[in-house]
Coordinates of C-alpha atoms in Angstrom, one line a residue:
M1 CA 170.7 163.6 83.7
F2 CA 171.8 162.7 86.8
G3 CA 173.2 164.2 89.8
L4 CA 176.8 164.9 91.0
D5 CA 178.5 162.4 89.0
R6 CA 175.9 161.1 86.1
A7 CA 176.7 157.5 87.8
S8 CA 174.0 159.3 90.8
R9 CA 172.1 160.9 88.9
T10 CA 171.2 157.8 86.9
V11 CA 169.9 157.4 90.5
R12 CA 168.0 160.5 90.2
R13 CA 166.8 160.2 87.0
R14 CA 165.3 156.5 87.9
A15 CA 163.9 157.9 90.8
A16 CA 162.7 160.6 90.6
A17 CA 159.4 159.5 88.8
L18 CA 159.1 156.9 91.7
A19 CA 159.0 159.9 94.2
V20 CA 155.9 162.0 92.5
T21 CA 153.7 159.2 91.4
A22 CA 154.2 157.3 94.7
A23 CA 153.4 160.7 96.6
A24 CA 155.3 159.7 99.7
T25 CA 158.2 160.9 99.9
A26 CA 159.4 158.8 102.6
A27 CA 159.1 155.6 101.0
A28 CA 161.0 157.4 98.4
T29 CA 164.0 158.1 99.4
A30 CA 164.0 154.9 101.1
L31 CA 163.5 153.2 97.6
T32 CA 166.6 155.3 95.9
G33 CA 168.8 155.3 98.5
A34 CA 170.6 159.0 97.5
P35 CA 169.6 162.0 98.9
G36 CA 167.8 164.3 96.5
A37 CA 165.8 161.6 94.9
V38 CA 162.6 162.6 96.0
A39 CA 162.8 165.4 93.3
A40 CA 159.8 165.3 90.6
P41 CA 161.1 163.6 87.3
Q42 CA 162.0 166.2 84.7
P43 CA 162.5 166.8 81.2
I44 CA 164.7 168.0 78.5
V45 CA 166.5 171.1 79.3
G46 CA 165.9 173.6 77.0
G47 CA 163.5 171.8 74.6
T48 CA 160.5 171.9 73.0
T49 CA 157.4 169.7 73.2
T50 CA 156.4 167.0 70.9
T51 CA 154.5 164.1 70.4
T52 CA 154.9 160.1 70.3
T53 CA 153.3 160.5 66.6
A54 CA 156.5 162.1 65.5
Y55 CA 158.9 159.9 67.5
P56 CA 156.4 156.6 67.2
F57 CA 159.6 155.0 68.8
V58 CA 160.3 156.3 72.4
M59 CA 158.7 154.1 74.9
Q60 CA 157.6 154.7 78.3
I61 CA 159.2 152.9 80.9
T62 CA 157.1 152.5 84.0
D63 CA 156.3 150.6 87.5
A64 CA 153.3 148.4 87.6
S65 CA 151.0 150.9 88.0
Q66 CA 152.3 152.7 84.6
N67 CA 154.4 155.8 86.6
Q68 CA 156.9 156.0 84.4
F69 CA 160.6 156.6 85.7
C70 CA 163.2 155.9 82.3
G71 CA 162.6 156.0 78.7
G72 CA 163.6 153.6 76.3
T73 CA 163.3 152.6 72.6
L74 CA 161.2 150.6 70.3
V75 CA 164.3 148.9 67.7
A76 CA 161.8 145.6 66.6
P77 CA 157.9 144.8 68.0
T78 CA 158.9 143.6 71.2
K79 CA 162.2 145.0 71.4
V80 CA 163.0 148.1 74.0
V81 CA 166.7 149.6 73.8
T82 CA 167.0 151.1 77.1
A83 CA 169.6 151.8 80.5
A84 CA 171.0 148.6 82.3
H85 CA 170.8 151.7 85.6
C86 CA 167.3 151.6 84.8
M87 CA 167.0 148.1 85.5
V88 CA 168.5 147.4 88.2
G89 CA 166.1 145.7 91.2
E90 CA 163.3 145.4 88.9
T91 CA 161.8 142.4 87.8
T92 CA 159.6 141.3 84.7
S93 CA 156.5 142.1 87.6
S94 CA 157.4 145.0 88.3
V95 CA 157.9 146.8 84.8
R96 CA 155.5 147.8 82.4
V97 CA 156.6 149.2 78.7
V98 CA 153.9 152.3 77.2
G99 CA 153.9 153.2 74.1
G100 CA 151.8 155.7 71.8
R101 CA 151.3 157.7 74.7
T102 CA 152.8 161.1 74.7
Y103 CA 151.2 162.1 78.1
L104 CA 152.4 160.6 80.8
N105 CA 148.8 161.5 82.6
G106 CA 147.4 159.6 78.9
T107 CA 145.1 156.7 79.1
N108 CA 145.8 155.7 75.1
G109 CA 148.6 153.4 73.6
T110 CA 149.5 150.3 73.9
V111 CA 150.8 148.6 78.0
S112 CA 153.0 145.7 77.7
R113 CA 154.2 143.9 80.5
V114 CA 158.2 142.2 80.2
S115 CA 158.7 138.7 79.4
R116 CA 162.9 139.3 79.9
I117 CA 164.9 141.6 81.2
W118 CA 168.5 141.8 79.7
I119 CA 171.3 143.6 81.6
H120 CA 174.3 144.1 80.1
P121 CA 176.4 141.4 82.2
N122 CA 179.2 143.4 83.4
Y123 CA 177.2 146.2 84.4
T124 CA 178.3 148.0 87.5
T125 CA 177.6 151.8 87.4
A126 CA 176.7 153.7 84.8
T127 CA 179.8 155.7 85.1
R128 CA 181.8 152.4 84.3
G129 CA 180.5 151.9 81.4
E130 CA 178.0 149.2 79.8
D131 CA 175.0 150.7 80.8
V132 CA 172.6 149.3 78.0
A133 CA 169.9 146.7 78.7
V134 CA 167.4 145.4 76.0
L135 CA 163.5 144.5 77.2
T136 CA 161.5 141.8 75.7
L137 CA 157.8 142.1 75.9
S138 CA 155.0 140.6 75.9
T139 CA 152.7 142.3 73.5
A140 CA 154.0 143.7 70.4
M141 CA 153.9 147.3 69.8
P142 CA 152.4 148.5 66.6
Y143 CA 154.7 151.4 65.6
T144 CA 157.6 152.0 63.6
T145 CA 160.9 151.0 64.8
A146 CA 163.9 152.9 65.2
P147 CA 166.8 152.1 63.4
Y148 CA 170.6 151.1 65.0
V149 CA 173.8 151.7 64.6
S150 CA 175.8 148.8 63.5
A151 CA 179.4 148.0 65.1
S152 CA 181.5 149.9 61.9
D153 CA 179.7 152.9 62.5
T154 CA 182.2 155.0 64.7
A155 CA 181.8 157.8 62.6
V156 CA 178.7 158.7 63.8
Y157 CA 179.9 160.6 66.7
A158 CA 182.2 163.1 65.2
A159 CA 182.3 165.7 67.2
G160 CA 179.9 169.0 66.3
T161 CA 178.0 166.3 64.9
T162 CA 173.8 167.3 65.9
A163 CA 172.2 164.9 68.1
R164 CA 168.2 164.2 68.9
I165 CA 167.2 163.9 72.5
L166 CA 163.8 162.8 73.9
G167 CA 162.3 162.1 77.5
W168 CA 159.6 163.1 79.8
G169 CA 162.4 163.9 82.6
T170 CA 163.2 167.5 84.0
T171 CA 163.6 170.5 82.3
R172 CA 165.6 171.9 85.2
S173 CA 167.7 169.7 87.6
G174 CA 165.9 169.2 90.4
G175 CA 162.5 171.3 88.9
S176 CA 159.1 170.2 88.0
S177 CA 158.4 167.7 85.5
S178 CA 156.9 167.6 82.3
N179 CA 154.0 165.4 81.8
Q180 CA 154.7 166.0 77.9
L181 CA 157.4 164.7 75.5
R182 CA 159.8 167.1 75.1
T183 CA 162.8 166.6 72.6
A184 CA 166.1 169.2 71.6
T185 CA 169.2 168.9 69.8
V186 CA 172.5 168.6 71.1
P187 CA 176.0 168.9 68.9
T188 CA 178.2 165.7 69.7
V189 CA 181.3 165.9 72.2
S190 CA 185.1 165.5 71.4
D191 CA 186.1 162.1 73.5
S192 CA 188.7 164.3 74.8
S193 CA 186.6 167.3 75.3
C194 CA 184.7 165.0 77.5
A195 CA 187.6 163.4 79.5
G196 CA 188.5 166.6 80.1
S197 CA 185.0 167.4 82.1
Y198 CA 184.5 164.2 83.6
G199 CA 188.4 162.6 84.0
S200 CA 188.7 158.7 84.4
S201 CA 184.4 158.4 85.0
F202 CA 184.4 158.9 81.3
V203 CA 185.4 155.9 79.4
A204 CA 185.8 157.1 75.5
A205 CA 185.0 153.2 74.0
E206 CA 181.6 152.8 75.8
M207 CA 180.5 156.4 76.0
V208 CA 180.1 159.3 74.2
C209 CA 179.3 163.0 75.1
A210 CA 177.0 165.5 73.7
G211 CA 176.2 169.0 74.8
Y212 CA 177.0 172.6 74.5
S213 CA 180.3 174.3 75.9
S214 CA 177.8 176.6 77.7
G215 CA 175.4 174.4 78.8
G216 CA 171.6 175.4 78.6
V217 CA 170.3 172.0 76.7
D218 CA 170.6 168.8 78.3
T219 CA 168.6 165.7 79.2
C220 CA 167.8 165.7 83.0
Q221 CA 166.1 163.4 85.9
G222 CA 163.4 161.0 84.1
D223 CA 165.1 161.0 80.9
S224 CA 167.3 157.9 81.9
G225 CA 167.6 155.5 78.9
G226 CA 165.9 157.7 76.2
P227 CA 167.5 157.6 73.1
L228 CA 170.2 159.8 71.5
L229 CA 169.7 160.1 67.6
I230 CA 171.6 161.1 65.1
G231 CA 170.6 160.8 61.1
G232 CA 167.3 159.2 62.8
R233 CA 169.7 156.3 64.0
L234 CA 169.4 155.4 67.5
A235 CA 173.4 156.2 68.2
G236 CA 172.9 156.4 71.6
I237 CA 171.3 156.2 75.5
T238 CA 170.7 158.8 78.0
S239 CA 172.8 157.4 80.4
W240 CA 174.4 160.0 83.6
G241 CA 176.2 163.5 83.8
Q242 CA 177.0 166.3 86.3
G243 CA 173.4 168.2 87.3
C244 CA 171.5 169.1 83.9
A245 CA 172.7 171.5 81.3
Q246 CA 175.4 172.5 83.5
A247 CA 178.3 174.6 81.6
G248 CA 181.0 172.7 80.8
Y249 CA 179.0 169.2 81.6
P250 CA 177.9 167.4 78.7
G251 CA 175.3 164.5 78.8
V252 CA 177.0 161.7 79.0
Y253 CA 175.7 158.4 76.9
T254 CA 175.9 154.5 76.3
R255 CA 178.2 154.5 72.7
L256 CA 176.1 152.4 70.9
T257 CA 178.4 151.1 68.5
T258 CA 180.3 149.4 71.1
F259 CA 177.0 147.5 71.9
S260 CA 175.4 147.0 68.7
S261 CA 176.3 142.9 68.4
L262 CA 175.1 141.9 71.8
V263 CA 171.6 144.6 71.6
T264 CA 171.3 142.3 67.6
A265 CA 171.8 139.5 69.6
Q266 CA 169.1 140.0 71.8
V267 CA 166.8 141.5 69.2
T268 CA 167.1 138.5 67.4
S269 CA 166.9 136.2 70.5

């Protein structure tokens, strides 16, 4: 996840990959505008390696040169759900979506241009909520899609429920990148507990927390926009957090039930 508040972590998550792939740290710093953003993209903390065969709906979101900076979830052949903060400042010509590619340095899979970027119209920063975006692809992905929660599925977030996280982010805050897709499981956290960690930055109607009180397992820089799966359905979007896997600071994810109807309107458009 990102840095000190997960909004800055948000910036780091996206920019970290750009810094590595650009190989020009000064230029990367200018792009990110955030100290520490030049750190390499990092994978799931405390997780294990996996493949896009096991999770075919997990997409890499890359720049035009196929350098990954965020993740996304394929919910229809031409529709990918990701985080709004991943798409701020991007255009349809600057973004690609890569499916079926387990390794960042791979050349297999399907690469698609993006024909439309929808960002929640009220989005400003990740810590204020509305951190959801939908990409429309120019090329249909030939992979299994993920079902996602409906507006009425609020019970899925009951505290202690097991959730799965996936991504290509760092294995520790400020650490080195993982070339292979990684995954881990984390328990959801009660709204009151999450508010105790983050205060007014946690907006319960639009966010959900997941992680262990002792830390150790979390999403990290480079994982933004990727899925939080509960019961095999997309229930959250990796959004922000205090550092990565810190005790007392669970990861914060977009609460997708709140935005399910808006996502559906984009998926069916």
